[in-house]
mmCIF file of C-alpha atoms in Angstrom:
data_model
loop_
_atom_site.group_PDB
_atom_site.id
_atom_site.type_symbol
_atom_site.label_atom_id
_atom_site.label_comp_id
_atom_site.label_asym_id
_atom_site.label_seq_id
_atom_site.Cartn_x
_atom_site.Cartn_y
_atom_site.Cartn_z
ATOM 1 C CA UNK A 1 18.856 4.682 -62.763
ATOM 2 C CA UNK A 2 15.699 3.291 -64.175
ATOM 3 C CA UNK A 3 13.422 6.115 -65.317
ATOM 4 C CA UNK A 4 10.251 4.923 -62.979
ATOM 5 C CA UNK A 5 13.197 4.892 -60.224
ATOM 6 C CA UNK A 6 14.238 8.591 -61.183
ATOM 7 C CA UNK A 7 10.580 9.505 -61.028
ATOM 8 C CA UNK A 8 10.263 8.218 -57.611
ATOM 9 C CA UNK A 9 12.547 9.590 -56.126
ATOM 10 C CA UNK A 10 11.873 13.445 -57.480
ATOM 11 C CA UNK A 11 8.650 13.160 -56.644
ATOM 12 C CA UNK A 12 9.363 11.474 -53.186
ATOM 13 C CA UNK A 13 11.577 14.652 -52.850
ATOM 14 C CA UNK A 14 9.030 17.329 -53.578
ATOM 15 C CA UNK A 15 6.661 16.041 -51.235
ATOM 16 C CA UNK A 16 8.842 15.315 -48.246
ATOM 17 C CA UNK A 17 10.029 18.848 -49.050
ATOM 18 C CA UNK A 18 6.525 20.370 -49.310
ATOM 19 C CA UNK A 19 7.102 21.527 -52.893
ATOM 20 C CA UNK A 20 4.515 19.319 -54.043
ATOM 21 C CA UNK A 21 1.769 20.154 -50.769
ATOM 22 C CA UNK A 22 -1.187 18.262 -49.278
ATOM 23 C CA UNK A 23 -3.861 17.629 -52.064
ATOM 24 C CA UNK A 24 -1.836 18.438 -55.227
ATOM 25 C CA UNK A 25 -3.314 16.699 -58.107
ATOM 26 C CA UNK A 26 -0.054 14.440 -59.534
ATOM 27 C CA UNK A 27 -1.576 14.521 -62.969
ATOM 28 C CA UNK A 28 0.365 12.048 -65.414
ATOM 29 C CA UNK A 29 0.610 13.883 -68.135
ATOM 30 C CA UNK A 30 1.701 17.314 -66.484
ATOM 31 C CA UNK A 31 3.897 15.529 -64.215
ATOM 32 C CA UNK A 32 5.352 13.158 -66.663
ATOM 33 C CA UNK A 33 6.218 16.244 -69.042
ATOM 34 C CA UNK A 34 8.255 18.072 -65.754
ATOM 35 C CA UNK A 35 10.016 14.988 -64.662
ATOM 36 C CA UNK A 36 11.256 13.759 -68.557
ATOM 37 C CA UNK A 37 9.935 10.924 -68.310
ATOM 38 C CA UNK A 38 6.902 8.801 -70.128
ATOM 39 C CA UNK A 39 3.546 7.879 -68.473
ATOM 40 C CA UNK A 40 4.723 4.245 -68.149
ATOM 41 C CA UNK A 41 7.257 4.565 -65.395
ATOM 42 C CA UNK A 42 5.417 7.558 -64.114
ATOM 43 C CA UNK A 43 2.578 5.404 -63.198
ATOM 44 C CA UNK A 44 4.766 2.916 -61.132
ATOM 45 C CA UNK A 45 6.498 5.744 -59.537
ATOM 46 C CA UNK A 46 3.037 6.387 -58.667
ATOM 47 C CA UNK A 47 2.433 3.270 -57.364
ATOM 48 C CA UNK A 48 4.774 2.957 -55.234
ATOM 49 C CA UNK A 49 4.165 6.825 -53.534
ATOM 50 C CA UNK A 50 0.380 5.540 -53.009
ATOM 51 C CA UNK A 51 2.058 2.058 -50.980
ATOM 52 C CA UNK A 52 4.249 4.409 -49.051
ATOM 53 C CA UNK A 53 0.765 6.717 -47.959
ATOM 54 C CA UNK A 54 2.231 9.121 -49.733
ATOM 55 C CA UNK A 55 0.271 9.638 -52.187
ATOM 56 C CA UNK A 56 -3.281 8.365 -52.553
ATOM 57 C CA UNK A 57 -6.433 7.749 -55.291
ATOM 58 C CA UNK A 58 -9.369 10.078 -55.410
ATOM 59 C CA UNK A 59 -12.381 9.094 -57.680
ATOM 60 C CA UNK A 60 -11.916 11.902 -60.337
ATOM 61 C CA UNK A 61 -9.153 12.924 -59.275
ATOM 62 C CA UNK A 62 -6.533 10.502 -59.799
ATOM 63 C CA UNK A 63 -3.810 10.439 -57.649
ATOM 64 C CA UNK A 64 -3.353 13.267 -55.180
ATOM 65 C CA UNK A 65 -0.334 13.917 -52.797
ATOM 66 C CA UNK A 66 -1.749 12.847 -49.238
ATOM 67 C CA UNK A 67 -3.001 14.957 -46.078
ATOM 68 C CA UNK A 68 -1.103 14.857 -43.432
ATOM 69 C CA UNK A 69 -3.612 15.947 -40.729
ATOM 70 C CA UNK A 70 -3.208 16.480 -36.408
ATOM 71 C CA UNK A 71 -5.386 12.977 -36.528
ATOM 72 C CA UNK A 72 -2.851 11.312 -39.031
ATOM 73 C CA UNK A 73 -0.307 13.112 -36.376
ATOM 74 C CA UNK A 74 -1.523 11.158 -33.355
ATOM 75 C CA UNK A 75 -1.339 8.011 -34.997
ATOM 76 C CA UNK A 76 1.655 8.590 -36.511
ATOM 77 C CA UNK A 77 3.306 8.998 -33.201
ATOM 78 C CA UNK A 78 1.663 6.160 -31.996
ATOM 79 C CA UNK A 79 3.492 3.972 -34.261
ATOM 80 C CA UNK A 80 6.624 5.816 -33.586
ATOM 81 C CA UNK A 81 6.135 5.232 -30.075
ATOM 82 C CA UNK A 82 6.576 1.978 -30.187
ATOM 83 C CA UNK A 83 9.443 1.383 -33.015
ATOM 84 C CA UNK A 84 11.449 4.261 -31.429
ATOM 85 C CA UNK A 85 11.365 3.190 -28.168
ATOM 86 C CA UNK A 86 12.065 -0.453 -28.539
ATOM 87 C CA UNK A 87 15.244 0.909 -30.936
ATOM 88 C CA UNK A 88 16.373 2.914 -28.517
ATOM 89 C CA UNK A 89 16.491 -0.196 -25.872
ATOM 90 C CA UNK A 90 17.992 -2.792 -27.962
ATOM 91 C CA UNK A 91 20.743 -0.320 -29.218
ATOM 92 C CA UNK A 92 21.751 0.055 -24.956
ATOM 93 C CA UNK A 93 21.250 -3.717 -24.736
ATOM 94 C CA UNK A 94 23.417 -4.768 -27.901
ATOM 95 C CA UNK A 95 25.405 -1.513 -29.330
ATOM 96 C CA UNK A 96 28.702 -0.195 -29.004
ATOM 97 C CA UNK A 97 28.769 2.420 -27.052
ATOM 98 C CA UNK A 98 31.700 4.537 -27.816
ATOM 99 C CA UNK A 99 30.207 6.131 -30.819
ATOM 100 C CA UNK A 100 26.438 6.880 -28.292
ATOM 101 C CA UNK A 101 29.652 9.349 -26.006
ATOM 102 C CA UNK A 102 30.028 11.115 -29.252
ATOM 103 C CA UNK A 103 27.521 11.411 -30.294
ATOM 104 C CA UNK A 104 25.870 12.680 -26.982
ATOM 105 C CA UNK A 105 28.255 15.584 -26.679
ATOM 106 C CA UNK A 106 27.921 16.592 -30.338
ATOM 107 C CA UNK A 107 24.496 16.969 -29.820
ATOM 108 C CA UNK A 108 24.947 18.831 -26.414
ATOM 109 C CA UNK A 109 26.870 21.470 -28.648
ATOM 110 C CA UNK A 110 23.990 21.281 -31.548
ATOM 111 C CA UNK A 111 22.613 24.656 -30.253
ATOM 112 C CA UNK A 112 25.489 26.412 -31.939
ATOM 113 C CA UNK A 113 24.420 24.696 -35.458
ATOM 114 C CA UNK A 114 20.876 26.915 -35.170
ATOM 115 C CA UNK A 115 22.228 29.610 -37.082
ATOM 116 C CA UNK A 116 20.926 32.486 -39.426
ATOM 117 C CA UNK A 117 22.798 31.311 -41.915
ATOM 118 C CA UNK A 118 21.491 27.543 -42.365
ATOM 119 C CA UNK A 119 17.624 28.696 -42.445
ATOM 120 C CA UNK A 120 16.966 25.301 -43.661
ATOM 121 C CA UNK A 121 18.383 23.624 -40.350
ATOM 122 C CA UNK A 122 20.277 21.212 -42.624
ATOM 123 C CA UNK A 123 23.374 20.741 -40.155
ATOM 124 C CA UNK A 124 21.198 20.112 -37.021
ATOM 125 C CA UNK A 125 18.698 17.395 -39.413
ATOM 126 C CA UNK A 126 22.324 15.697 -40.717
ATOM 127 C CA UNK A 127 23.445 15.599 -37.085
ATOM 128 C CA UNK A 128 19.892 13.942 -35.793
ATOM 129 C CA UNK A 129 19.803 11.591 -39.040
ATOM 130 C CA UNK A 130 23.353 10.271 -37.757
ATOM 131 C CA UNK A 131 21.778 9.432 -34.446
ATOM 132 C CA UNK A 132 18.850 7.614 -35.880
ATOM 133 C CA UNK A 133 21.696 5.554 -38.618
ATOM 134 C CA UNK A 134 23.757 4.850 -35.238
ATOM 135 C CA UNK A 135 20.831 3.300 -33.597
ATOM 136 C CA UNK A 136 19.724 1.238 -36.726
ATOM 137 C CA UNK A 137 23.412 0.132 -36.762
ATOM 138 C CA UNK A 138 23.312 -0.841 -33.366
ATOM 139 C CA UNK A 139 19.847 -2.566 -32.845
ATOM 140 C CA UNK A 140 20.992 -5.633 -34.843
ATOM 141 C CA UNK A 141 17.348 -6.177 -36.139
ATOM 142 C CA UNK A 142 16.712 -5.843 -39.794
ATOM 143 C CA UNK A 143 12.570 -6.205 -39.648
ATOM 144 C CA UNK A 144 12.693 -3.294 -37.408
ATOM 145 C CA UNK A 145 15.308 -0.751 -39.368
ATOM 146 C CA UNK A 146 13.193 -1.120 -42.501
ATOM 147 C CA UNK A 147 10.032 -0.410 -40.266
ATOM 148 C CA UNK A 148 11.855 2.555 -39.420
ATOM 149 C CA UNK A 149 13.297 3.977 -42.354
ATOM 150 C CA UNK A 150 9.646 3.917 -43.881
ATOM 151 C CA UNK A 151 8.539 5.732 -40.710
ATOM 152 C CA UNK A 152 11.030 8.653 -41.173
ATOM 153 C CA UNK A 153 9.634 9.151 -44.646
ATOM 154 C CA UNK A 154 6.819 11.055 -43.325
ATOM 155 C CA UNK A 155 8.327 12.177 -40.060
ATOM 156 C CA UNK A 156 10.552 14.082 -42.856
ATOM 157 C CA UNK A 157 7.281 15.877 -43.771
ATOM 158 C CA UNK A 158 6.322 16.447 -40.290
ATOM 159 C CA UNK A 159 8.898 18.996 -39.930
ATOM 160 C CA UNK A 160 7.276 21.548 -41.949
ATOM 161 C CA UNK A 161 4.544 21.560 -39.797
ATOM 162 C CA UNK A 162 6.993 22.062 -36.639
ATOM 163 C CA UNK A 163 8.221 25.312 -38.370
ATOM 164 C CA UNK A 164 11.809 24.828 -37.741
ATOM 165 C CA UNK A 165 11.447 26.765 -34.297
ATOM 166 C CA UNK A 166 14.610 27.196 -33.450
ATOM 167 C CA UNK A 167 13.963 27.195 -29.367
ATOM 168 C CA UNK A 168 12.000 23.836 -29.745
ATOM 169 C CA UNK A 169 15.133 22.725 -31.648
ATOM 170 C CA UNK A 170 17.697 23.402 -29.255
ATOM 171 C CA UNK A 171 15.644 21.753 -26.696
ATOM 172 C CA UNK A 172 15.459 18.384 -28.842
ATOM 173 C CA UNK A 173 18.961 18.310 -29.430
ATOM 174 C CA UNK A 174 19.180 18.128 -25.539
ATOM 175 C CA UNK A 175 15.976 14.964 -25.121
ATOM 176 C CA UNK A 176 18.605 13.569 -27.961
ATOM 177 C CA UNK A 177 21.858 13.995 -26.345
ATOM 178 C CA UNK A 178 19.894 12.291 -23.134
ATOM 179 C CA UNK A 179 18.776 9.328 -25.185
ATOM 180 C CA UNK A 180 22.394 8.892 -26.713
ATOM 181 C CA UNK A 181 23.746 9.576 -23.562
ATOM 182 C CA UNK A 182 21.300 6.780 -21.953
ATOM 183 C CA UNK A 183 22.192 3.639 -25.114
ATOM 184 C CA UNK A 184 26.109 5.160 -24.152
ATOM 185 C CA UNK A 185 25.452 3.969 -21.007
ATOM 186 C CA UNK A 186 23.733 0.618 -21.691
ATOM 187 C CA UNK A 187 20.696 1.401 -19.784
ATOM 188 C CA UNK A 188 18.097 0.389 -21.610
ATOM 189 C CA UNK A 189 14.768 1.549 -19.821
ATOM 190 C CA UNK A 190 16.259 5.070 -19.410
ATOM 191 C CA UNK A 191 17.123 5.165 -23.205
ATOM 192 C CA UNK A 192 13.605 4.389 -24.062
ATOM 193 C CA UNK A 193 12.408 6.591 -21.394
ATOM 194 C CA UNK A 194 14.068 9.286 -22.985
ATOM 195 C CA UNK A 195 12.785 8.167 -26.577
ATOM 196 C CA UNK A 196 9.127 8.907 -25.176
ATOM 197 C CA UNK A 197 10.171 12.241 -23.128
ATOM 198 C CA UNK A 198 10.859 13.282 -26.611
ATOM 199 C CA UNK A 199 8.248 12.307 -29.030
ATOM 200 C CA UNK A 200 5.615 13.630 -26.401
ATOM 201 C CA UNK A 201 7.523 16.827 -26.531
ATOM 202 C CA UNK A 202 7.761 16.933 -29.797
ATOM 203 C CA UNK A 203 3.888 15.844 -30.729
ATOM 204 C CA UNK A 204 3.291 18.409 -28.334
ATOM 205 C CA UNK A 205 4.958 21.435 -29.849
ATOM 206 C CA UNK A 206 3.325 20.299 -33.751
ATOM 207 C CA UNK A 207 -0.261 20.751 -32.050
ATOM 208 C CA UNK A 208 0.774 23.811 -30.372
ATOM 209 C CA UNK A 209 2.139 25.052 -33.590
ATOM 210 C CA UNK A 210 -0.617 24.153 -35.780
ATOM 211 C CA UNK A 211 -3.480 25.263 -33.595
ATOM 212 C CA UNK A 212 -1.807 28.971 -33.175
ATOM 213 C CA UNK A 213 -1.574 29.005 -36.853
ATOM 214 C CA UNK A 214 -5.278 27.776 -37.741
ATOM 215 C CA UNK A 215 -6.156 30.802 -34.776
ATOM 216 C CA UNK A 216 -4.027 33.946 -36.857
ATOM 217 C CA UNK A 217 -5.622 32.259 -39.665
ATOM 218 C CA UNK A 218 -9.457 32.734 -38.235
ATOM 219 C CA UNK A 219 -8.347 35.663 -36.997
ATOM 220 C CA UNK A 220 -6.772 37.205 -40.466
ATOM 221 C CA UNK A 221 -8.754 35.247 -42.756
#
């Protein structure tokens, strides 16, 4: 792997993962030092955060890892909105629809994957991340998957804010099991019904999370 490449993807990595949070200063020569790399390929790994809006320049700054506010929220789902629900459609229109059954009652039995001892939720995400690959599988529309995978980038970040809740959870892994259960069925306007049942529940719950946390905040701070 090409050391820009290597660069890219830690860093990518450690802001998805909130190691690296909202606002830190991605100095060259600090992070160049941690990552082993020199300030040549850690400038296009750089680069390419800051065309991904995932990092951005600040005069005297330099380049900072972005915000990710409840207004970059709302037009975040907006976008998703749209990609999402048109997936979910074309994959009832053009998919197979054997693996949408499975899939459907694997995620009806999710619930029991929301355990103590996977704090992380790893083995509920890996189950939802197989839904999304069977959907770009079954769309049969390139232009769109890409638009997709480079949406999930910082839907991957939204989690955090979501807190892993694990009631909120359980209840998505039912709006998912509906919208493979809707594809499995080939009906398109109920799968992308379902798609927007869902991201409305889930922009929903982010607000609700965030604003109780900026109130304990007031309250404590």
């Amino acid at each position: 792997m090409k050391a820009s490449d290597r660069a890219y993807a830690m860093l990518r990595e450690d802001i998805v993962e909130w190691r690296l949070v909202p606002g830190t200063v991605l100095g060259e020569v600090e992070q160049a030092e941690r990552l082993g790399v020199s300030r040549t390929p850690l400038r296009e790994a750089l680069a390419r955060l800051t065309g991904e809006g995932l990092a951005t320049a600040q005069r005297g700054r330099g380049v900072v890892v972005s915000e990710l506010s409840l207004d970059h929220l709302g037009e975040l789902f907006e976008l998703r909105e749209a990609l999402e629900c048109k997936a979910a459609a074309l994959a009832a229109q053009r998919g197979d629809r054997e693996p949408f059954v499975v899939l459907r009652d694997r995620l009806l039995a999710a619930p029991a994957l929301l355990t103590d001892d996977d704090p992380q939720r790893s083995e509920y995400y890996a189950l939802s991340a197989e839904l999304d690959s069977a959907i770009d599988g079954a769309i049969a529309n390139s232009y769109l998957s890409q638009a997709l995978e480079g949406l999930r980038v910082h839907l991957a970040r939204v989690r955090r804010l979501a807190k892993d809740d694990a009631a909120r959870l359980r209840q998505a892994a039912v709006e998912h099991a509906s919208i493979a259960g809707a594809i499995a069925e080939g009906n398109a306007p109920l799968a992308a019904a379902a798609t927007a049942v869902h991201l409305n529940n889930s922009l929903n719950h982010i607000k609700a999370t965030q604003h109780t946390s900026e109130h304990r905040e007031a309250i404590h701070g």
